[in-house]
Amino acid sequence: MGRVFCIIGKSSSGKDTIYKKLLRNSSLSLRRIVLYTTRPIRAGERQGVEYYFTTTKNMEALQEEGRIIESRSYDTVCGIWHYFMVKDDQIDLARFDYLIIGTLESYIMIRDYFGQDKVVPIYIDLEDGERLTRALRREKNQSKPKYEEMCRRFLADTRDFSDENLEQAGIMKSFLNNDLKSCLAEIVAYIVSFQGA
């Protein structure tokens, strides 16, 4: 039986780095799930690689068919953009394991769709002071730093990933990312324990 391993965590906890390294680990044979979005394609992006770019009308049709697993919407200066996961030909849990990165809310929707036995949360944790230091360092390197948005995300994460919310979602295990190498080794061993079951 295949599973969906879902990486979640607060901003600047190292989720993206861990996600990329796990996908490159050939011994795990994890596949990625390409999400859909209604936002316009950007320069350098390719259809079906970063996202499947689609329309709101197509999203609504998929919703009516009951094929949307989870979705998130963002009100931007260019209008509302939707990001969503679709039950399509790329997901075959009878044969493969998958790796995704998401929010606590998206994990809950994916778990409720596929079933608790098929979706495994991997919660990446990091002490808030270190996380804020990393976020500030990353933002300083941007051509146009957005410190206000960085602070908004930091505070929102404190609410979103509260102990109460984690407990309600049934997440009891976390992986402390103080040292990337040891954190990654712990996560790999955790994934392997499910693959052998």
Coordinates of N, CA, C and O in Angstrom, one line a residue:
M1 N 0.8 -1.2 0.0 CA 0.0 0.0 0.0 C 0.9 1.2 0.0 O 1.8 1.4 0.8
G2 N 0.6 2.2 -0.9 CA 1.3 3.4 -1.0 C 0.8 4.4 0.1 O -0.3 4.3 0.6
R3 N 1.6 5.4 0.3 CA 1.3 6.4 1.3 C 1.6 7.8 0.8 O 2.5 7.9 -0.1
V4 N 1.0 8.8 1.3 CA 1.4 10.2 1.0 C 2.1 10.7 2.3 O 1.5 10.8 3.3
F5 N 3.3 11.1 2.1 CA 4.1 11.7 3.2 C 4.0 13.2 3.1 O 4.4 13.8 2.1
C6 N 3.4 13.9 4.1 CA 3.1 15.3 4.0 C 4.0 16.1 4.9 O 3.9 16.0 6.2
I7 N 4.9 16.9 4.3 CA 5.8 17.7 5.1 C 5.1 19.0 5.5 O 4.6 19.7 4.6
I8 N 5.0 19.3 6.8 CA 4.4 20.6 7.2 C 5.3 21.2 8.3 O 6.2 20.6 8.8
G9 N 5.1 22.5 8.5 CA 5.9 23.2 9.5 C 5.8 24.7 9.3 O 5.3 25.2 8.3
K10 N 6.2 25.4 10.3 CA 6.2 26.9 10.2 C 7.2 27.4 9.2 O 8.1 26.7 8.7
S11 N 7.0 28.6 8.7 CA 7.9 29.2 7.8 C 9.3 29.3 8.3 O 9.5 29.4 9.5
S12 N 10.3 29.1 7.4 CA 11.7 29.1 7.7 C 12.2 28.0 8.6 O 13.2 28.1 9.3
S13 N 11.4 26.9 8.7 CA 11.8 25.7 9.5 C 12.6 24.8 8.7 O 13.2 23.8 9.2
G14 N 12.7 25.0 7.4 CA 13.6 24.2 6.5 C 12.8 23.1 5.7 O 13.4 22.2 5.1
K15 N 11.5 23.3 5.6 CA 10.6 22.4 4.9 C 11.0 22.2 3.4 O 11.1 21.0 2.9
D16 N 11.3 23.3 2.7 CA 11.6 23.2 1.3 C 12.9 22.4 1.0 O 13.0 21.6 0.1
T17 N 13.9 22.7 1.8 CA 15.2 22.0 1.7 C 15.0 20.5 2.0 O 15.5 19.7 1.2
I18 N 14.3 20.2 3.0 CA 14.1 18.8 3.4 C 13.3 18.1 2.3 O 13.6 17.0 1.9
Y19 N 12.3 18.7 1.8 CA 11.4 18.2 0.7 C 12.3 17.8 -0.5 O 12.2 16.7 -1.1
K20 N 13.1 18.8 -1.0 CA 14.0 18.5 -2.1 C 15.0 17.4 -1.9 O 15.2 16.6 -2.8
K21 N 15.6 17.3 -0.7 CA 16.5 16.3 -0.4 C 15.9 14.9 -0.4 O 16.4 13.9 -0.8
L22 N 14.7 14.8 0.2 CA 14.0 13.6 0.2 C 13.6 13.1 -1.2 O 13.6 11.9 -1.5
L23 N 13.1 14.0 -2.0 CA 12.8 13.6 -3.4 C 14.0 13.1 -4.1 O 13.8 12.2 -5.0
R24 N 15.2 13.6 -3.9 CA 16.4 13.2 -4.6 C 17.0 11.9 -4.0 O 17.9 11.3 -4.6
N25 N 16.4 11.4 -2.8 CA 16.9 10.2 -2.2 C 16.3 9.0 -3.0 O 15.1 8.6 -2.7
S26 N 17.0 8.4 -3.9 CA 16.5 7.4 -4.8 C 16.1 6.1 -4.0 O 15.2 5.4 -4.4
S27 N 16.7 5.9 -2.8 CA 16.3 4.7 -2.0 C 14.9 4.8 -1.5 O 14.3 3.7 -1.2
L28 N 14.3 6.0 -1.4 CA 13.0 6.1 -0.9 C 11.9 6.0 -2.0 O 10.8 5.7 -1.7
S29 N 12.3 6.2 -3.2 CA 11.4 6.1 -4.4 C 10.1 6.9 -4.2 O 9.0 6.4 -4.5
L30 N 10.2 8.1 -3.7 CA 9.1 9.0 -3.5 C 8.8 9.8 -4.8 O 9.7 10.3 -5.4
R31 N 7.5 9.9 -5.1 CA 7.1 10.7 -6.2 C 6.4 11.9 -5.7 O 5.9 12.0 -4.6
R32 N 6.5 13.0 -6.5 CA 5.9 14.2 -6.2 C 4.5 14.3 -6.8 O 4.2 13.7 -7.9
I33 N 3.6 15.1 -6.2 CA 2.3 15.4 -6.8 C 2.3 16.8 -7.2 O 2.6 17.7 -6.4
V34 N 2.0 17.1 -8.5 CA 2.0 18.4 -9.0 C 0.6 19.0 -8.7 O -0.4 18.4 -9.1
L35 N 0.6 20.1 -8.0 CA -0.6 20.8 -7.7 C -1.1 21.6 -8.9 O -0.4 21.9 -9.9
Y36 N -2.4 22.0 -8.9 CA -3.0 22.9 -9.9 C -3.1 24.3 -9.3 O -3.2 24.5 -8.1
T37 N -3.1 25.3 -10.2 CA -3.4 26.7 -9.8 C -4.1 27.4 -10.9 O -3.9 27.1 -12.1
T38 N -4.8 28.4 -10.5 CA -5.5 29.3 -11.4 C -4.7 30.6 -11.7 O -5.1 31.4 -12.5
R39 N -3.5 30.7 -11.0 CA -2.7 31.9 -11.3 C -2.0 31.8 -12.6 O -1.8 30.7 -13.1
P40 N -1.7 33.0 -13.2 CA -1.0 32.9 -14.5 C 0.4 32.3 -14.4 O 1.0 32.3 -13.4
I41 N 0.8 31.6 -15.5 CA 2.1 31.0 -15.5 C 3.2 32.1 -15.6 O 3.0 33.2 -16.2
R42 N 4.3 31.9 -14.9 CA 5.3 32.9 -14.8 C 6.4 32.5 -15.8 O 6.6 31.4 -16.2
A43 N 7.3 33.5 -16.1 CA 8.4 33.2 -17.0 C 9.3 32.1 -16.4 O 9.6 32.2 -15.2
G44 N 9.6 31.2 -17.3 CA 10.5 30.1 -16.8 C 9.7 28.9 -16.3 O 10.3 27.8 -16.1
E45 N 8.5 29.0 -16.0 CA 7.7 27.9 -15.5 C 7.2 27.1 -16.7 O 7.0 27.6 -17.8
R46 N 6.9 25.8 -16.4 CA 6.4 24.9 -17.4 C 5.2 24.2 -17.0 O 5.1 23.8 -15.8
Q47 N 4.2 24.1 -17.9 CA 3.0 23.4 -17.6 C 3.3 21.9 -17.1 O 4.0 21.2 -17.8
G48 N 2.7 21.6 -16.0 CA 2.9 20.2 -15.5 C 4.2 20.0 -14.7 O 4.4 18.9 -14.3
V49 N 5.0 21.0 -14.6 CA 6.3 20.8 -13.9 C 6.1 21.5 -12.5 O 6.0 20.9 -11.5
E50 N 6.0 22.9 -12.5 CA 5.8 23.6 -11.3 C 4.4 23.4 -10.8 O 4.1 23.1 -9.6
Y51 N 3.4 23.6 -11.7 CA 2.0 23.4 -11.5 C 1.3 23.0 -12.8 O 1.9 23.1 -13.8
Y52 N 0.1 22.6 -12.6 CA -0.8 22.5 -13.8 C -1.6 23.8 -13.8 O -2.4 24.1 -12.8
F53 N -1.4 24.6 -14.8 CA -2.1 25.9 -14.8 C -3.4 25.8 -15.5 O -3.5 25.2 -16.6
T54 N -4.5 26.2 -14.8 CA -5.8 26.0 -15.3 C -6.7 27.2 -15.0 O -6.2 28.2 -14.5
T55 N -8.0 27.1 -15.2 CA -8.9 28.2 -15.0 C -9.8 27.9 -13.8 O -10.0 26.8 -13.4
T56 N -10.5 29.0 -13.4 CA -11.4 28.8 -12.3 C -12.6 28.0 -12.7 O -13.1 27.2 -11.9
K57 N -13.0 28.1 -14.0 CA -14.1 27.3 -14.5 C -13.8 25.8 -14.5 O -14.6 25.0 -14.1
N58 N -12.5 25.5 -14.8 CA -12.1 24.1 -14.8 C -12.1 23.6 -13.4 O -12.4 22.4 -13.1
M59 N -11.6 24.4 -12.4 CA -11.5 24.1 -11.0 C -12.9 23.8 -10.5 O -13.1 22.8 -9.8
E60 N -13.9 24.6 -10.9 CA -15.3 24.4 -10.4 C -15.8 23.1 -11.0 O -16.6 22.4 -10.3
A61 N -15.5 22.7 -12.2 CA -15.9 21.4 -12.8 C -15.3 20.3 -12.0 O -16.0 19.3 -11.7
L62 N -14.1 20.4 -11.7 CA -13.4 19.3 -10.9 C -14.0 19.2 -9.5 O -14.2 18.1 -9.0
Q63 N -14.4 20.3 -8.9 CA -15.1 20.3 -7.6 C -16.4 19.6 -7.7 O -16.7 18.8 -6.8
E64 N -17.2 19.9 -8.8 CA -18.5 19.2 -8.9 C -18.3 17.7 -9.1 O -19.2 16.9 -8.7
E65 N -17.2 17.3 -9.7 CA -16.9 15.9 -9.9 C -16.4 15.2 -8.6 O -16.2 14.0 -8.6
G66 N -16.2 16.0 -7.6 CA -15.6 15.5 -6.3 C -14.2 15.1 -6.4 O -13.7 14.2 -5.7
R67 N -13.4 15.7 -7.3 CA -12.0 15.3 -7.5 C -11.0 16.2 -6.9 O -9.8 16.0 -6.9
I68 N -11.5 17.3 -6.2 CA -10.5 18.2 -5.5 C -10.3 17.6 -4.1 O -11.2 17.5 -3.3
I69 N -9.0 17.4 -3.8 CA -8.7 16.8 -2.5 C -8.5 17.9 -1.5 O -9.0 17.7 -0.4
E70 N -7.8 18.9 -1.8 CA -7.6 20.0 -0.9 C -7.4 21.3 -1.8 O -6.9 21.2 -2.9
S71 N -7.8 22.4 -1.2 CA -7.6 23.7 -2.0 C -7.4 24.8 -1.0 O -7.8 24.8 0.1
R72 N -6.6 25.8 -1.5 CA -6.4 27.1 -0.8 C -6.5 28.2 -1.7 O -6.2 28.1 -2.9
S73 N -7.0 29.4 -1.2 CA -7.2 30.5 -2.1 C -6.6 31.7 -1.4 O -6.6 31.9 -0.2
Y74 N -6.0 32.6 -2.3 CA -5.3 33.8 -1.8 C -5.8 35.0 -2.6 O -5.8 35.0 -3.8
D75 N -6.2 36.0 -1.8 CA -6.7 37.2 -2.4 C -5.5 38.1 -2.7 O -4.9 38.7 -1.8
T76 N -5.1 38.2 -4.0 CA -3.9 39.0 -4.4 C -4.3 40.3 -5.0 O -5.5 40.5 -5.3
V77 N -3.3 41.1 -5.3 CA -3.6 42.4 -6.0 C -4.1 42.1 -7.5 O -4.7 43.0 -8.1
C78 N -3.9 40.9 -8.0 CA -4.3 40.5 -9.3 C -5.6 39.7 -9.3 O -6.0 39.2 -10.3
G79 N -6.2 39.6 -8.1 CA -7.4 38.8 -8.0 C -7.2 37.6 -7.1 O -6.1 37.4 -6.6
I80 N -8.2 36.7 -7.0 CA -8.1 35.5 -6.2 C -7.4 34.4 -7.0 O -7.9 34.1 -8.1
W81 N -6.4 33.9 -6.4 CA -5.7 32.7 -7.0 C -5.9 31.5 -6.2 O -5.9 31.5 -5.0
H82 N -6.2 30.4 -6.8 CA -6.5 29.1 -6.2 C -5.4 28.1 -6.4 O -4.8 28.1 -7.5
Y83 N -5.0 27.4 -5.4 CA -4.1 26.3 -5.5 C -4.8 25.1 -5.0 O -5.4 25.1 -3.9
F84 N -4.7 23.9 -5.7 CA -5.4 22.8 -5.3 C -4.8 21.5 -5.8 O -4.1 21.4 -6.8
M85 N -5.1 20.4 -5.0 CA -4.7 19.0 -5.4 C -5.9 18.3 -6.0 O -7.0 18.3 -5.4
V86 N -5.6 17.6 -7.1 CA -6.7 16.9 -7.8 C -6.4 15.4 -7.7 O -5.3 14.9 -7.9
K87 N -7.5 14.6 -7.5 CA -7.3 13.1 -7.7 C -7.3 12.9 -9.2 O -8.3 12.9 -9.9
D88 N -6.1 12.6 -9.7 CA -6.0 12.4 -11.2 C -5.0 11.2 -11.4 O -4.7 10.5 -10.5
D89 N -4.6 11.1 -12.7 CA -3.8 10.0 -13.1 C -2.4 9.9 -12.4 O -1.7 8.9 -12.5
Q90 N -2.0 11.0 -11.8 CA -0.6 11.0 -11.2 C -0.6 10.4 -9.9 O 0.5 10.1 -9.3
I91 N -1.7 10.1 -9.3 CA -1.8 9.5 -7.9 C -2.3 8.1 -8.0 O -3.4 7.8 -8.4
D92 N -1.4 7.1 -7.7 CA -1.7 5.7 -7.7 C -1.2 5.1 -6.4 O -0.1 4.6 -6.3
L93 N -2.0 5.2 -5.3 CA -1.6 4.7 -4.0 C -1.5 3.2 -3.9 O -0.9 2.7 -2.9
A94 N -2.0 2.5 -4.9 CA -1.8 1.0 -4.9 C -0.4 0.6 -5.2 O 0.0 -0.5 -4.8
R95 N 0.3 1.5 -5.8 CA 1.7 1.2 -6.3 C 2.8 2.1 -5.8 O 4.0 1.6 -5.7
F96 N 2.5 3.3 -5.4 CA 3.6 4.3 -5.2 C 3.4 5.1 -3.9 O 2.3 5.2 -3.4
D97 N 4.5 5.6 -3.4 CA 4.6 6.5 -2.2 C 4.8 7.9 -2.8 O 5.5 8.1 -3.8
Y98 N 4.2 8.9 -2.1 CA 4.3 10.3 -2.6 C 4.8 11.2 -1.5 O 4.6 10.9 -0.3
L99 N 5.4 12.3 -1.9 CA 5.9 13.3 -1.0 C 5.3 14.6 -1.4 O 5.4 15.0 -2.5
I100 N 4.7 15.3 -0.4 CA 4.1 16.7 -0.7 C 4.5 17.6 0.4 O 5.0 17.2 1.5
I101 N 4.4 18.9 0.2 CA 4.7 19.9 1.2 C 3.4 20.7 1.3 O 2.8 21.1 0.3
G102 N 3.0 21.0 2.5 CA 1.8 21.8 2.6 C 1.6 22.5 4.0 O 2.6 22.6 4.8
T103 N 0.4 22.9 4.3 CA 0.0 23.5 5.5 C -0.6 22.5 6.4 O -1.0 21.4 6.0
L104 N -0.9 22.9 7.7 CA -1.6 22.0 8.6 C -3.0 21.7 8.0 O -3.5 20.6 8.1
E105 N -3.6 22.8 7.5 CA -5.0 22.6 7.0 C -5.0 21.7 5.8 O -5.9 20.9 5.6
S106 N -4.0 21.8 4.9 CA -4.0 21.0 3.7 C -3.7 19.5 4.1 O -4.3 18.6 3.5
Y107 N -2.9 19.3 5.1 CA -2.6 17.9 5.6 C -4.0 17.3 6.1 O -4.3 16.2 5.7
I108 N -4.7 18.0 6.8 CA -6.0 17.5 7.4 C -7.0 17.1 6.2 O -7.6 16.1 6.3
M109 N -7.0 18.0 5.2 CA -7.9 17.7 4.1 C -7.5 16.5 3.3 O -8.3 15.6 2.9
I110 N -6.1 16.4 3.1 CA -5.6 15.2 2.4 C -5.8 13.9 3.2 O -6.2 12.9 2.6
R111 N -5.6 14.0 4.5 CA -5.8 12.8 5.4 C -7.3 12.4 5.3 O -7.6 11.2 5.2
D112 N -8.2 13.4 5.4 CA -9.6 13.1 5.4 C -10.0 12.5 4.1 O -11.0 11.7 4.0
Y113 N -9.4 12.9 3.0 CA -9.8 12.4 1.7 C -9.3 10.9 1.5 O -10.0 10.1 1.1
F114 N -8.0 10.7 1.7 CA -7.4 9.4 1.5 C -7.6 8.4 2.6 O -7.5 7.2 2.4
G115 N -7.7 8.9 3.9 CA -7.8 8.1 5.0 C -6.5 8.2 5.9 O -5.4 8.3 5.3
Q116 N -6.6 8.1 7.2 CA -5.5 8.3 8.1 C -4.4 7.3 7.9 O -3.3 7.6 8.1
D117 N -4.8 6.1 7.5 CA -3.7 5.0 7.3 C -2.9 5.3 6.1 O -1.8 4.7 5.9
K118 N -3.3 6.2 5.2 CA -2.5 6.4 3.9 C -1.8 7.7 3.9 O -1.0 8.0 3.0
V119 N -2.0 8.6 4.9 CA -1.3 9.9 4.9 C -0.5 10.1 6.2 O -1.1 10.0 7.3
V120 N 0.8 10.3 6.0 CA 1.7 10.4 7.2 C 2.2 11.8 7.3 O 2.9 12.3 6.4
P121 N 1.9 12.5 8.4 CA 2.5 13.9 8.6 C 3.9 13.8 9.0 O 4.3 13.0 9.8
I122 N 4.7 14.8 8.5 CA 6.1 14.9 8.9 C 6.2 16.4 9.3 O 6.4 17.3 8.5
Y123 N 6.1 16.6 10.6 CA 6.1 18.0 11.1 C 7.6 18.4 11.5 O 8.2 17.9 12.3
I124 N 8.0 19.4 10.7 CA 9.4 20.0 10.9 C 9.3 21.1 11.9 O 8.5 22.1 11.7
D125 N 10.0 21.0 13.0 CA 10.0 22.0 14.0 C 11.4 22.7 14.2 O 12.4 22.2 13.8
L126 N 11.3 23.9 14.7 CA 12.6 24.7 15.0 C 12.2 25.7 16.0 O 11.2 26.4 16.0
E127 N 13.2 26.0 16.9 CA 13.0 27.0 17.9 C 12.7 28.3 17.3 O 13.3 28.7 16.3
D128 N 11.8 29.1 17.8 CA 11.3 30.3 17.2 C 12.4 31.3 16.9 O 12.4 32.0 15.9
G129 N 13.3 31.5 17.9 CA 14.4 32.5 17.7 C 15.3 32.1 16.5 O 15.6 33.0 15.7
E130 N 15.6 30.8 16.3 CA 16.4 30.4 15.2 C 15.6 30.5 13.9 O 16.1 31.0 12.9
R131 N 14.3 30.2 14.0 CA 13.5 30.4 12.8 C 13.4 31.8 12.3 O 13.5 32.1 11.1
L132 N 13.3 32.7 13.3 CA 13.2 34.2 12.9 C 14.5 34.6 12.4 O 14.5 35.4 11.4
T133 N 15.6 34.2 12.9 CA 16.9 34.5 12.4 C 17.1 34.1 11.0 O 17.6 34.8 10.1
R134 N 16.7 32.8 10.7 CA 16.8 32.3 9.3 C 15.9 33.1 8.4 O 16.2 33.4 7.2
A135 N 14.7 33.4 8.8 CA 13.7 34.2 8.0 C 14.3 35.5 7.7 O 14.2 36.0 6.5
L136 N 14.9 36.2 8.6 CA 15.4 37.5 8.4 C 16.6 37.5 7.4 O 16.7 38.3 6.5
R137 N 17.5 36.5 7.6 CA 18.6 36.3 6.7 C 18.1 36.1 5.3 O 18.6 36.7 4.3
R138 N 17.1 35.2 5.1 CA 16.6 35.0 3.8 C 16.0 36.2 3.2 O 16.2 36.5 2.0
E139 N 15.2 37.0 4.0 CA 14.5 38.1 3.5 C 15.5 39.2 3.1 O 15.3 39.9 2.1
K140 N 16.6 39.4 3.8 CA 17.6 40.4 3.5 C 18.2 40.1 2.1 O 18.7 41.1 1.5
N141 N 18.3 38.9 1.7 CA 18.9 38.5 0.4 C 18.0 38.8 -0.8 O 18.4 38.6 -1.9
Q142 N 16.7 39.1 -0.5 CA 15.8 39.4 -1.6 C 16.1 40.7 -2.2 O 16.5 41.7 -1.5
S143 N 15.8 40.9 -3.5 CA 16.0 42.2 -4.2 C 15.1 43.3 -3.5 O 15.5 44.4 -3.4
K144 N 13.9 42.9 -3.1 CA 13.0 43.8 -2.5 C 12.5 43.1 -1.2 O 11.4 42.5 -1.3
P145 N 13.2 43.2 -0.1 CA 12.7 42.6 1.1 C 11.4 43.0 1.6 O 11.0 44.2 1.5
K146 N 10.6 42.1 2.0 CA 9.2 42.4 2.5 C 9.1 41.9 4.0 O 8.6 40.9 4.3
Y147 N 9.7 42.8 4.8 CA 9.8 42.4 6.3 C 8.4 42.4 7.0 O 8.2 41.5 7.8
E148 N 7.5 43.2 6.5 CA 6.2 43.2 7.1 C 5.5 41.9 6.9 O 4.9 41.3 7.7
E149 N 5.6 41.4 5.6 CA 5.0 40.1 5.3 C 5.7 38.9 6.0 O 5.1 38.0 6.5
M150 N 7.0 39.0 6.2 CA 7.8 38.0 7.0 C 7.3 38.0 8.4 O 7.0 36.9 8.9
C151 N 7.0 39.1 9.0 CA 6.5 39.2 10.4 C 5.1 38.6 10.5 O 4.7 37.9 11.4
R152 N 4.3 39.0 9.5 CA 2.9 38.5 9.4 C 2.9 37.0 9.4 O 2.1 36.3 10.1
R153 N 3.7 36.4 8.5 CA 3.8 34.9 8.4 C 4.3 34.3 9.7 O 3.8 33.3 10.2
F154 N 5.3 34.9 10.3 CA 5.8 34.4 11.6 C 4.7 34.3 12.7 O 4.6 33.3 13.3
L155 N 4.0 35.4 12.8 CA 2.9 35.4 13.8 C 1.7 34.5 13.5 O 1.2 33.8 14.3
A156 N 1.4 34.4 12.2 CA 0.3 33.5 11.8 C 0.7 32.1 12.0 O -0.2 31.3 12.5
D157 N 2.0 31.7 11.8 CA 2.4 30.4 12.1 C 2.3 30.0 13.6 O 2.0 28.8 13.9
T158 N 2.5 30.9 14.4 CA 2.4 30.7 15.9 C 0.9 30.3 16.2 O 0.7 29.3 17.0
R159 N 0.0 30.9 15.5 CA -1.4 30.5 15.7 C -1.8 29.2 15.0 O -2.4 28.3 15.6
D160 N -1.3 29.1 13.8 CA -1.7 27.9 13.0 C -1.1 26.6 13.5 O -1.8 25.6 13.5
F161 N 0.1 26.7 14.0 CA 0.8 25.5 14.5 C 0.8 25.5 16.1 O 1.8 25.0 16.7
S162 N -0.2 26.0 16.7 CA -0.3 25.9 18.1 C -0.4 24.5 18.6 O -0.8 23.6 17.8
D163 N 0.0 24.3 19.8 CA 0.0 22.9 20.4 C -1.4 22.3 20.3 O -1.6 21.1 20.0
E164 N -2.4 23.2 20.5 CA -3.8 22.7 20.5 C -4.2 22.3 19.0 O -4.8 21.2 18.9
N165 N -3.8 23.1 18.0 CA -4.1 22.7 16.6 C -3.4 21.4 16.2 O -4.0 20.6 15.5
L166 N -2.1 21.3 16.6 CA -1.4 20.1 16.3 C -2.0 18.8 17.0 O -2.2 17.8 16.3
E167 N -2.4 19.0 18.2 CA -3.1 17.9 18.9 C -4.4 17.5 18.3 O -4.7 16.3 18.1
Q168 N -5.2 18.5 17.9 CA -6.5 18.2 17.2 C -6.3 17.5 15.9 O -7.1 16.7 15.5
A169 N -5.2 17.8 15.2 CA -4.9 17.1 13.9 C -4.2 15.8 14.2 O -4.0 15.0 13.2
G170 N -4.0 15.4 15.4 CA -3.4 14.1 15.7 C -1.9 14.0 15.5 O -1.3 12.9 15.3
I171 N -1.2 15.1 15.4 CA 0.2 15.2 15.2 C 0.9 15.2 16.5 O 0.9 16.2 17.3
M172 N 1.6 14.1 16.8 CA 2.3 13.9 18.1 C 3.8 13.9 18.0 O 4.5 14.1 18.9
K173 N 4.2 13.6 16.7 CA 5.7 13.5 16.5 C 6.2 14.7 15.7 O 5.5 15.2 14.8
S174 N 7.4 15.2 16.1 CA 8.0 16.3 15.3 C 9.4 15.9 15.1 O 10.0 15.1 15.7
F175 N 10.0 16.6 14.1 CA 11.4 16.5 13.7 C 12.1 17.8 13.9 O 11.8 18.7 13.1
L176 N 13.0 17.9 14.9 CA 13.7 19.2 15.2 C 14.8 19.4 14.2 O 15.7 18.5 14.0
N177 N 14.7 20.5 13.5 CA 15.7 20.8 12.4 C 16.8 21.8 12.9 O 17.1 22.7 12.2
N178 N 17.4 21.4 14.0 CA 18.6 22.2 14.5 C 19.8 21.9 13.6 O 20.6 22.7 13.4
D179 N 19.9 20.6 13.2 CA 21.0 20.2 12.4 C 20.4 19.4 11.2 O 19.7 18.4 11.4
L180 N 20.5 19.9 10.0 CA 19.9 19.4 8.8 C 20.2 17.9 8.6 O 19.3 17.1 8.3
K181 N 21.5 17.5 8.7 CA 21.9 16.2 8.4 C 21.2 15.2 9.4 O 20.7 14.1 8.9
S182 N 21.2 15.4 10.7 CA 20.6 14.5 11.6 C 19.1 14.5 11.5 O 18.5 13.4 11.6
C183 N 18.5 15.7 11.2 CA 17.1 15.7 11.0 C 16.6 14.9 9.8 O 15.7 14.1 9.9
L184 N 17.4 15.1 8.7 CA 17.1 14.3 7.5 C 17.2 12.8 7.7 O 16.4 12.1 7.3
A185 N 18.2 12.4 8.4 CA 18.5 11.0 8.7 C 17.3 10.4 9.5 O 16.8 9.3 9.3
E186 N 16.8 11.2 10.5 CA 15.7 10.7 11.3 C 14.4 10.6 10.5 O 13.6 9.6 10.6
I187 N 14.2 11.6 9.6 CA 13.0 11.5 8.7 C 13.1 10.3 7.7 O 12.1 9.6 7.5
V188 N 14.3 10.1 7.1 CA 14.4 9.0 6.2 C 14.1 7.7 6.9 O 13.4 6.8 6.4
A189 N 14.6 7.5 8.1 CA 14.4 6.3 8.9 C 12.9 6.1 9.2 O 12.3 5.0 9.1
Y190 N 12.2 7.2 9.5 CA 10.8 7.2 9.7 C 10.0 6.8 8.5 O 9.1 6.0 8.6
I191 N 10.3 7.4 7.4 CA 9.6 7.0 6.1 C 9.9 5.5 5.8 O 8.9 4.8 5.5
V192 N 11.1 5.1 5.9 CA 11.4 3.7 5.7 C 10.6 2.7 6.6 O 10.2 1.7 6.2
S193 N 10.4 3.1 7.8 CA 9.6 2.3 8.7 C 8.2 2.1 8.2 O 7.6 1.0 8.5
F194 N 7.6 3.0 7.5 CA 6.3 2.9 6.9 C 6.4 2.0 5.6 O 5.5 1.3 5.3
Q195 N 7.4 2.2 4.9 CA 7.6 1.5 3.6 C 7.8 0.0 3.8 O 7.4 -0.8 3.0
G196 N 8.3 -0.3 4.9 CA 8.5 -1.8 5.2 C 7.3 -2.4 5.8 O 7.3 -3.6 6.0
A197 N 6.3 -1.6 6.2 CA 5.1 -2.2 6.9 C 4.2 -2.7 5.9 O 4.0 -2.3 4.8

